[in-house]
């Protein structure tokens, strides 16, 4: 567990991304945080040491990353994990058998899988609702509800959850409100300021931004939650290695710059796709035609580079994803390079088909992660692939 300094929390986002949580290396004054590739630390005598005893519990590279991302989210405590799903695992361990969770139905497939196939076996119960409709969240709350969980925008339907309204429901129910902020990043949305108790990230995505590590992170401003999460992080031990933390830390430094480009290209491509004859529907919160565009403008300061498109037939979707030349067909998102995916058979294959159908996640839906390449090249690539689809 590491604490963000008050000074870091008063700076603007681009400055925080570069500097927050970074302490000049005490040995040589290295400006960049060293990779403390060690499992243990020498002790001067019994019980006399520099505060570091064993690297599962504390590692200076990991702590620099935790302080940095915590500062970006406007929270005082950050906890890094070996993946986004390991971070979710820690969240769920805040609960006990018998507890009930209300979760958005449209969450990352692996999130849904962990909730239904791991935690139900441990005696927890779940209600999955369309979190775009606040009344459905409220209606699902029971006296046993201890957690409300939402992704916004959702993967891959790009639906939004009204964070302030959902936060108020959680507060009234005495439940924790946890928000997966992986898609928007703290550049465009800060759930803690809108009532969330905890923010979750797959750092694998935009925070690292270079598709070269897997990691997760939790941020909270609550001391009581921080105490418990620090205990869980150390007790369950799903911590990332120092090299992956260093990669994520290096990636985060350019987050504000990268997100500006993802957002600019995302807006341009989404708008252009609405006029494309081969595309039936474009799902992107930055479009005025998005049913929650007003909410998007209220709670987000940018819309990012994630776009889903409905192509009308599975054959067309298959031909499209196999014909793009710059957009690589791959799982994951949020890197500098553009990726294309087929959620029904890739990221959301573990979600039951009837649940996918209920949320509009068809077999002909394609998800684009717009990278930072020249936008004209990306549009030309999509255009030629659509022509052949
Ligand atoms: C929105 C979202 N949350 C969480 C995760 C899980 O993160 P990880 O793959 O790092 O375990 C993903 C992975 O794709 C995701 O897209």
Tab-separated table of C-alpha atoms and ligand atoms in Angstrom:
chain	number	residue	atom	x	y	z
A	1	UNK	CA	0.000	0.000	0.000
A	2	UNK	CA	1.388	3.382	-0.976
A	3	UNK	CA	0.079	6.851	-0.434
A	4	UNK	CA	-0.086	9.584	-3.050
A	5	UNK	CA	1.209	12.962	-1.919
A	6	UNK	CA	-1.095	15.993	-1.692
A	7	UNK	CA	1.200	17.857	-4.075
A	8	UNK	CA	0.680	15.220	-6.772
A	9	UNK	CA	-3.083	15.547	-6.404
A	10	UNK	CA	-3.078	19.296	-7.045
A	11	UNK	CA	-1.310	19.129	-10.413
A	12	UNK	CA	-2.968	18.809	-13.815
A	13	UNK	CA	-3.353	15.419	-15.454
A	14	UNK	CA	-0.543	15.549	-18.042
A	15	UNK	CA	1.890	16.631	-15.315
A	16	UNK	CA	0.659	13.956	-12.938
A	17	UNK	CA	1.119	11.306	-15.636
A	18	UNK	CA	4.788	12.181	-16.012
A	19	UNK	CA	5.728	12.975	-12.419
A	20	UNK	CA	3.235	11.734	-9.832
A	21	UNK	CA	4.613	9.248	-7.363
A	22	UNK	CA	8.130	9.405	-8.774
A	23	UNK	CA	10.967	9.827	-6.313
A	24	UNK	CA	14.536	10.379	-7.556
A	25	UNK	CA	16.500	7.200	-6.970
A	26	UNK	CA	18.376	7.626	-3.655
A	27	UNK	CA	21.523	5.790	-4.843
A	28	UNK	CA	22.412	7.643	-8.063
A	29	UNK	CA	19.651	10.176	-8.517
A	30	UNK	CA	18.363	8.343	-11.607
A	31	UNK	CA	15.492	10.418	-13.006
A	32	UNK	CA	13.626	7.332	-14.161
A	33	UNK	CA	12.461	4.875	-11.504
A	34	UNK	CA	14.838	1.876	-11.522
A	35	UNK	CA	13.579	-1.673	-11.949
A	36	UNK	CA	14.097	-3.107	-8.472
A	37	UNK	CA	14.503	-6.680	-9.705
A	38	UNK	CA	14.799	-8.308	-6.324
A	39	UNK	CA	12.776	-10.701	-4.217
A	40	UNK	CA	14.173	-9.562	-0.885
A	41	UNK	CA	16.043	-6.749	0.936
A	42	UNK	CA	18.948	-6.903	3.368
A	43	UNK	CA	18.154	-6.173	7.010
A	44	UNK	CA	20.725	-4.364	9.131
A	45	UNK	CA	19.701	-6.317	12.199
A	46	UNK	CA	16.667	-8.094	13.536
A	47	UNK	CA	13.709	-5.806	12.920
A	48	UNK	CA	15.985	-3.055	11.510
A	49	UNK	CA	15.485	-2.368	7.788
A	50	UNK	CA	14.471	0.352	5.340
A	51	UNK	CA	10.785	-0.628	5.364
A	52	UNK	CA	11.200	-3.215	2.609
A	53	UNK	CA	11.362	-6.859	3.723
A	54	UNK	CA	10.028	-9.037	0.915
A	55	UNK	CA	8.982	-8.124	-2.628
A	56	UNK	CA	5.496	-9.646	-2.581
A	57	UNK	CA	4.694	-7.142	0.150
A	58	UNK	CA	6.574	-4.084	-1.149
A	59	UNK	CA	8.627	-3.225	-4.209
A	60	UNK	CA	9.743	0.341	-5.007
A	61	UNK	CA	9.051	0.057	-8.769
A	62	UNK	CA	5.554	-1.248	-8.101
A	63	UNK	CA	4.916	1.464	-5.548
A	64	UNK	CA	5.949	4.184	-8.007
A	65	UNK	CA	3.338	2.837	-10.461
A	66	UNK	CA	0.690	2.565	-7.734
A	67	UNK	CA	1.249	6.156	-6.595
A	68	UNK	CA	1.224	7.391	-10.178
A	69	UNK	CA	-2.075	5.805	-11.237
A	70	UNK	CA	-3.686	6.644	-7.885
A	71	UNK	CA	-2.809	10.300	-8.477
A	72	UNK	CA	-4.275	10.166	-11.997
A	73	UNK	CA	-7.568	8.863	-10.619
A	74	UNK	CA	-7.542	11.420	-7.802
A	75	UNK	CA	-7.237	8.777	-5.084
A	76	UNK	CA	-4.638	8.386	-2.359
A	77	UNK	CA	-4.113	4.627	-2.543
A	78	UNK	CA	-3.153	2.377	-5.447
A	79	UNK	CA	-2.663	-1.406	-5.615
A	80	UNK	CA	-1.094	-3.145	-8.575
A	81	UNK	CA	-1.937	-6.714	-9.585
A	82	UNK	CA	-0.738	-9.275	-12.110
A	83	UNK	CA	-3.750	-8.615	-14.394
A	84	UNK	CA	-7.037	-6.749	-14.502
A	85	UNK	CA	-8.800	-9.959	-13.491
A	86	UNK	CA	-6.448	-10.380	-10.518
A	87	UNK	CA	-7.518	-6.875	-9.458
A	88	UNK	CA	-11.166	-7.987	-9.754
A	89	UNK	CA	-10.315	-11.058	-7.677
A	90	UNK	CA	-9.102	-8.747	-4.892
A	91	UNK	CA	-12.291	-6.661	-5.124
A	92	UNK	CA	-14.445	-9.763	-4.753
A	93	UNK	CA	-12.427	-10.866	-1.726
A	94	UNK	CA	-13.674	-7.765	0.076
A	95	UNK	CA	-16.994	-9.660	0.238
A	96	UNK	CA	-18.115	-12.808	2.053
A	97	UNK	CA	-20.181	-15.867	1.236
A	98	UNK	CA	-23.874	-14.921	1.129
A	99	UNK	CA	-23.241	-11.414	-0.196
A	100	UNK	CA	-25.069	-10.205	-3.296
A	101	UNK	CA	-23.602	-8.174	-6.169
A	102	UNK	CA	-25.417	-6.055	-8.752
A	103	UNK	CA	-23.296	-5.895	-11.893
A	104	UNK	CA	-23.758	-4.385	-15.308
A	105	UNK	CA	-24.688	-7.189	-17.705
A	106	UNK	CA	-22.356	-5.835	-20.352
A	107	UNK	CA	-18.936	-6.207	-18.783
A	108	UNK	CA	-15.750	-7.723	-20.184
A	109	UNK	CA	-16.376	-11.452	-20.793
A	110	UNK	CA	-13.653	-12.483	-18.333
A	111	UNK	CA	-15.226	-10.312	-15.628
A	112	UNK	CA	-18.578	-12.042	-16.143
A	113	UNK	CA	-16.847	-15.447	-16.188
A	114	UNK	CA	-15.022	-14.808	-12.904
A	115	UNK	CA	-18.194	-13.596	-11.213
A	116	UNK	CA	-20.362	-16.489	-12.396
A	117	UNK	CA	-17.906	-19.394	-12.433
A	118	UNK	CA	-15.604	-18.546	-9.531
A	119	UNK	CA	-17.507	-16.444	-7.013
A	120	UNK	CA	-20.927	-18.102	-7.239
A	121	UNK	CA	-19.152	-21.319	-6.183
A	122	UNK	CA	-17.939	-19.433	-3.097
A	123	UNK	CA	-21.518	-18.593	-2.116
A	124	UNK	CA	-21.999	-15.146	-3.618
A	125	UNK	CA	-24.992	-14.246	-5.752
A	126	UNK	CA	-25.157	-11.889	-8.724
A	127	UNK	CA	-27.819	-9.910	-10.559
A	128	UNK	CA	-26.746	-8.732	-14.006
A	129	UNK	CA	-28.687	-5.704	-15.211
A	130	UNK	CA	-28.494	-3.123	-17.960
A	131	UNK	CA	-26.500	-0.527	-15.999
A	132	UNK	CA	-27.414	2.098	-18.596
A	133	UNK	CA	-30.784	2.189	-16.847
A	134	UNK	CA	-30.311	3.443	-13.328
A	135	UNK	CA	-33.776	2.217	-12.286
A	136	UNK	CA	-32.729	-1.352	-13.110
A	137	UNK	CA	-29.721	-1.067	-10.803
A	138	UNK	CA	-31.941	0.251	-8.000
A	139	UNK	CA	-34.536	-2.488	-8.568
A	140	UNK	CA	-31.924	-5.241	-8.319
A	141	UNK	CA	-30.611	-4.129	-4.913
A	142	UNK	CA	-31.551	-6.397	-2.008
A	143	UNK	CA	-30.738	-6.225	1.723
A	144	UNK	CA	-27.806	-8.571	0.945
A	145	UNK	CA	-26.284	-6.326	-1.751
A	146	UNK	CA	-22.738	-5.408	-0.802
A	147	UNK	CA	-21.321	-4.326	-4.174
A	148	UNK	CA	-22.462	-2.513	-7.300
A	149	UNK	CA	-20.129	-3.034	-10.235
A	150	UNK	CA	-20.132	-1.147	-13.533
A	151	UNK	CA	-18.056	-0.687	-16.633
A	152	UNK	CA	-18.592	2.575	-18.470
A	153	UNK	CA	-18.351	2.779	-21.427
A	154	UNK	CA	-19.023	-0.941	-21.635
A	155	UNK	CA	-17.029	-3.451	-23.614
A	156	UNK	CA	-18.102	-3.751	-26.423
A	157	UNK	CA	-21.571	-2.106	-26.620
A	158	UNK	CA	-20.290	1.307	-25.489
A	159	UNK	CA	-23.219	1.833	-23.111
A	160	UNK	CA	-22.789	4.225	-20.226
A	161	UNK	CA	-23.642	3.998	-16.571
A	162	UNK	CA	-24.619	7.255	-14.862
A	163	UNK	CA	-21.895	7.208	-12.228
A	164	UNK	CA	-23.360	9.811	-9.932
A	165	UNK	CA	-26.791	8.144	-9.890
A	166	UNK	CA	-25.359	4.638	-9.423
A	167	UNK	CA	-23.056	5.935	-6.670
A	168	UNK	CA	-26.060	7.328	-4.805
A	169	UNK	CA	-27.893	3.997	-5.062
A	170	UNK	CA	-24.822	2.218	-3.669
A	171	UNK	CA	-24.530	4.698	-0.824
A	172	UNK	CA	-28.189	4.284	0.139
A	173	UNK	CA	-27.750	0.489	0.059
A	174	UNK	CA	-24.547	0.616	2.116
A	175	UNK	CA	-22.812	-1.174	-0.770
A	176	UNK	CA	-19.444	-0.536	-2.379
A	177	UNK	CA	-19.510	1.081	-5.810
A	178	UNK	CA	-16.723	-0.210	-8.068
A	179	UNK	CA	-16.098	1.141	-11.563
A	180	UNK	CA	-13.965	-0.379	-14.297
A	181	UNK	CA	-12.424	2.717	-15.910
A	182	UNK	CA	-10.291	0.816	-18.438
A	183	UNK	CA	-11.970	2.235	-21.569
A	184	UNK	CA	-12.187	5.910	-20.596
A	185	UNK	CA	-8.988	6.153	-18.507
A	186	UNK	CA	-8.583	8.941	-15.933
A	187	UNK	CA	-7.900	11.304	-18.838
A	188	UNK	CA	-11.577	11.321	-19.752
A	189	UNK	CA	-13.447	10.122	-16.667
A	190	UNK	CA	-12.751	10.103	-12.942
A	191	UNK	CA	-15.238	7.852	-11.154
A	192	UNK	CA	-13.929	8.598	-7.639
A	193	UNK	CA	-14.995	12.225	-8.079
A	194	UNK	CA	-18.489	11.036	-9.054
A	195	UNK	CA	-19.076	8.729	-6.095
A	196	UNK	CA	-17.184	5.490	-6.760
A	197	UNK	CA	-15.407	3.840	-3.834
A	198	UNK	CA	-12.970	1.948	-6.025
A	199	UNK	CA	-11.674	2.215	-9.583
A	200	UNK	CA	-10.396	-0.843	-11.435
A	201	UNK	CA	-8.050	-0.882	-14.429
A	202	UNK	CA	-6.675	-3.437	-16.743
A	203	UNK	CA	-3.320	-1.643	-17.098
A	204	UNK	CA	-2.744	-4.027	-19.998
A	205	UNK	CA	-4.793	-1.548	-22.070
A	206	UNK	CA	-4.512	2.258	-22.335
A	207	UNK	CA	-2.499	2.897	-19.169
A	208	UNK	CA	0.452	0.875	-20.433
A	209	UNK	CA	-0.560	1.585	-24.012
A	210	UNK	CA	2.095	-0.463	-25.809
A	211	UNK	CA	0.667	-4.004	-25.668
A	212	UNK	CA	3.768	-5.410	-23.994
A	213	UNK	CA	2.590	-6.423	-20.515
A	214	UNK	CA	-0.473	-7.651	-18.599
A	215	UNK	CA	-1.491	-5.955	-15.356
A	216	UNK	CA	-4.261	-4.573	-13.191
A	217	UNK	CA	-4.686	-1.766	-10.708
A	218	UNK	CA	-7.138	-0.633	-8.029
A	219	UNK	CA	-7.425	2.911	-6.714
A	220	UNK	CA	-9.357	4.162	-3.721
A	221	UNK	CA	-9.451	7.262	-1.584
A	222	UNK	CA	-10.867	5.389	1.384
A	223	UNK	CA	-8.375	4.500	4.110
A	224	UNK	CA	-10.469	1.565	5.376
A	225	UNK	CA	-10.628	-0.041	1.911
A	226	UNK	CA	-6.929	0.642	1.377
A	227	UNK	CA	-6.074	-1.167	4.588
A	228	UNK	CA	-8.058	-4.231	3.533
A	229	UNK	CA	-6.801	-4.215	-0.076
A	230	UNK	CA	-3.195	-3.970	1.098
A	231	UNK	CA	-3.812	-7.018	3.246
A	232	UNK	CA	-5.415	-8.905	0.336
A	233	UNK	CA	-2.710	-7.903	-2.135
A	234	UNK	CA	-0.078	-9.345	0.180
A	235	UNK	CA	-2.099	-12.329	1.422
A	236	UNK	CA	-3.309	-13.564	-1.975
A	237	UNK	CA	-0.066	-12.482	-3.626
A	238	UNK	CA	-1.258	-11.788	-7.208
A	239	UNK	CA	1.344	-9.040	-7.604
A	240	UNK	CA	2.998	-7.968	-10.875
A	241	UNK	CA	6.751	-8.259	-11.346
A	242	UNK	CA	8.928	-5.140	-11.231
A	243	UNK	CA	9.707	-5.170	-14.960
A	244	UNK	CA	6.001	-5.170	-15.898
A	245	UNK	CA	5.417	-2.358	-13.407
A	246	UNK	CA	8.245	-0.396	-14.978
A	247	UNK	CA	6.805	-0.922	-18.467
A	248	UNK	CA	3.396	0.291	-17.278
A	249	UNK	CA	4.979	3.266	-15.523
A	250	UNK	CA	6.875	4.225	-18.664
A	251	UNK	CA	3.677	3.851	-20.700
A	252	UNK	CA	1.590	5.980	-18.359
A	253	UNK	CA	3.944	8.939	-18.811
A	254	UNK	CA	2.548	9.467	-22.321
A	255	UNK	CA	-1.074	8.653	-21.442
A	256	UNK	CA	-2.394	12.211	-21.845
A	257	UNK	CA	-0.697	12.605	-25.239
A	258	UNK	CA	-1.830	9.224	-26.526
A	259	UNK	CA	-5.415	9.656	-25.350
A	260	UNK	CA	-5.680	12.967	-27.218
A	261	UNK	CA	-4.831	11.138	-30.449
A	262	UNK	CA	-7.031	8.085	-29.714
A	263	UNK	CA	-9.895	10.498	-29.040
A	264	UNK	CA	-9.343	12.701	-32.111
A	265	UNK	CA	-9.070	9.689	-34.444
A	266	UNK	CA	-11.901	7.851	-32.686
A	267	UNK	CA	-14.289	10.788	-33.175
A	268	UNK	CA	-13.314	11.219	-36.823
A	269	UNK	CA	-13.603	7.525	-37.706
A	270	UNK	CA	-16.873	7.055	-35.803
A	271	UNK	CA	-18.480	10.023	-37.548
A	272	UNK	CA	-17.229	8.868	-40.958
A	273	UNK	CA	-18.529	5.335	-40.347
A	274	UNK	CA	-22.060	6.617	-39.700
A	275	UNK	CA	-22.183	7.561	-43.425
A	276	UNK	CA	-20.623	4.323	-44.673
A	277	UNK	CA	-23.114	2.243	-46.661
A	278	UNK	CA	-21.669	-1.075	-45.415
A	279	UNK	CA	-22.095	-0.188	-41.724
A	280	UNK	CA	-25.531	-0.562	-40.129
A	281	UNK	CA	-24.862	0.914	-36.684
A	282	UNK	CA	-21.940	2.694	-35.046
A	283	UNK	CA	-21.628	2.473	-31.263
A	284	UNK	CA	-19.580	5.407	-29.969
A	285	UNK	CA	-20.570	7.727	-27.068
A	286	UNK	CA	-19.145	10.778	-28.861
A	287	UNK	CA	-21.788	10.583	-31.593
A	288	UNK	CA	-24.884	12.753	-31.108
A	289	UNK	CA	-26.886	9.701	-32.248
A	290	UNK	CA	-25.653	7.680	-29.228
A	291	UNK	CA	-28.669	7.309	-26.913
A	292	UNK	CA	-26.606	8.500	-23.937
A	293	UNK	CA	-24.609	11.227	-25.673
A	294	UNK	CA	-25.795	13.887	-23.183
A	295	UNK	CA	-24.607	11.757	-20.261
A	296	UNK	CA	-21.317	11.141	-22.094
A	297	UNK	CA	-20.815	14.919	-22.403
A	298	UNK	CA	-21.597	15.361	-18.702
A	299	UNK	CA	-19.406	12.672	-17.164
A	300	UNK	CA	-16.631	12.284	-19.750
A	301	UNK	CA	-14.227	14.889	-21.103
A	302	UNK	CA	-13.331	12.790	-24.152
A	303	UNK	CA	-14.671	9.648	-25.823
A	304	UNK	CA	-11.525	7.729	-26.719
A	305	UNK	CA	-10.687	5.273	-29.444
A	306	UNK	CA	-13.070	2.349	-28.893
A	307	UNK	CA	-15.772	1.936	-31.546
A	308	UNK	CA	-18.091	-0.998	-32.232
A	309	UNK	CA	-19.835	-1.462	-35.554
A	310	UNK	CA	-22.721	-3.650	-36.653
A	311	UNK	CA	-22.078	-5.166	-40.053
A	312	UNK	CA	-25.348	-7.063	-40.472
A	313	UNK	CA	-24.083	-10.582	-41.098
A	314	UNK	CA	-21.523	-12.868	-39.531
A	315	UNK	CA	-19.987	-13.611	-42.952
A	316	UNK	CA	-19.447	-9.912	-43.539
A	317	UNK	CA	-17.938	-9.476	-40.067
A	318	UNK	CA	-15.594	-12.421	-40.678
A	319	UNK	CA	-14.493	-11.105	-44.060
A	320	UNK	CA	-13.931	-7.627	-42.619
A	321	UNK	CA	-11.740	-8.681	-39.670
A	322	UNK	CA	-9.677	-10.923	-41.946
A	323	UNK	CA	-9.070	-8.212	-44.542
A	324	UNK	CA	-7.828	-5.229	-42.543
A	325	UNK	CA	-4.107	-4.648	-43.033
A	326	UNK	CA	-3.253	-2.040	-40.398
A	327	UNK	CA	-5.908	-3.057	-37.846
A	328	UNK	CA	-4.510	-6.353	-36.526
A	329	UNK	CA	-6.996	-9.104	-35.650
A	330	UNK	CA	-6.199	-9.667	-31.973
A	331	UNK	CA	-7.631	-9.746	-28.458
A	332	UNK	CA	-6.986	-6.695	-26.257
A	333	UNK	CA	-7.216	-2.964	-26.923
A	334	UNK	CA	-5.794	0.392	-25.963
A	335	UNK	CA	-2.355	0.082	-27.535
A	336	UNK	CA	-0.677	2.550	-29.883
A	337	UNK	CA	-1.418	0.110	-32.712
A	338	UNK	CA	-4.926	-0.371	-34.061
A	339	UNK	CA	-6.654	-3.681	-33.364
A	340	UNK	CA	-9.853	-5.254	-34.605
A	341	UNK	CA	-11.799	-7.930	-32.737
A	342	UNK	CA	-14.916	-10.073	-32.988
A	343	UNK	CA	-16.357	-9.947	-29.444
A	344	UNK	CA	-18.837	-12.846	-29.856
A	345	UNK	CA	-16.053	-15.337	-30.595
A	346	UNK	CA	-13.145	-13.635	-28.831
A	347	UNK	CA	-13.411	-11.393	-25.737
A	348	UNK	CA	-17.032	-12.325	-24.931
A	349	UNK	CA	-17.104	-15.984	-26.010
A	350	UNK	CA	-17.555	-17.008	-22.356
A	351	UNK	CA	-20.789	-14.986	-22.054
A	352	UNK	CA	-23.867	-17.208	-22.722
A	353	UNK	CA	-25.299	-16.582	-26.233
A	354	UNK	CA	-28.745	-15.610	-24.891
A	355	UNK	CA	-27.164	-12.965	-22.653
A	356	UNK	CA	-25.113	-11.654	-25.583
A	357	UNK	CA	-28.281	-11.477	-27.669
A	358	UNK	CA	-30.167	-9.613	-24.922
A	359	UNK	CA	-27.584	-6.832	-24.885
A	360	UNK	CA	-27.343	-6.557	-28.676
A	361	UNK	CA	-23.936	-8.226	-28.885
A	362	UNK	CA	-24.534	-10.009	-32.174
A	363	UNK	CA	-22.251	-12.331	-34.130
A	364	UNK	CA	-21.961	-9.560	-36.723
A	365	UNK	CA	-20.599	-6.963	-34.286
A	366	UNK	CA	-16.979	-5.913	-34.754
A	367	UNK	CA	-14.934	-3.905	-32.250
A	368	UNK	CA	-12.235	-1.449	-33.293
A	369	UNK	CA	-9.476	-0.181	-31.035
A	370	UNK	CA	-8.296	2.910	-32.888
A	371	UNK	CA	-4.564	3.410	-32.426
A	372	UNK	CA	-2.411	6.482	-32.918
A	373	UNK	CA	-1.400	5.857	-36.539
A	374	UNK	CA	-2.287	8.511	-39.151
A	375	UNK	CA	-6.058	8.599	-39.239
A	376	UNK	CA	-6.245	8.782	-43.058
A	377	UNK	CA	-4.367	5.464	-43.273
A	378	UNK	CA	-6.751	3.910	-40.748
A	379	UNK	CA	-9.801	5.104	-42.674
A	380	UNK	CA	-8.369	3.821	-45.949
A	381	UNK	CA	-7.717	0.462	-44.281
A	382	UNK	CA	-11.270	0.194	-42.936
A	383	UNK	CA	-12.652	1.316	-46.292
A	384	UNK	CA	-10.827	-1.320	-48.330
A	385	UNK	CA	-11.755	-4.061	-45.850
A	386	UNK	CA	-15.414	-3.001	-45.910
A	387	UNK	CA	-15.369	-2.918	-49.703
A	388	UNK	CA	-14.258	-6.548	-49.725
A	389	UNK	CA	-16.646	-7.521	-46.931
B	1	LIG	C1	-12.819	-3.456	-19.663
B	1	LIG	C2	-11.902	-4.554	-19.199
B	1	LIG	N1	-11.768	-4.797	-17.889
B	1	LIG	C3	-10.960	-5.774	-17.427
B	1	LIG	C4	-10.251	-6.591	-18.290
B	1	LIG	C5	-9.392	-7.690	-17.734
B	1	LIG	O1	-8.055	-7.303	-17.743
B	1	LIG	P1	-6.819	-8.313	-17.939
B	1	LIG	O2	-6.939	-8.894	-19.313
B	1	LIG	O3	-5.628	-7.424	-17.734
B	1	LIG	O4	-6.946	-9.362	-16.888
B	1	LIG	C6	-10.348	-6.376	-19.659
B	1	LIG	C7	-9.599	-7.224	-20.604
B	1	LIG	O5	-9.802	-7.204	-21.800
B	1	LIG	C8	-11.207	-5.328	-20.131
B	1	LIG	O6	-11.365	-5.091	-21.456
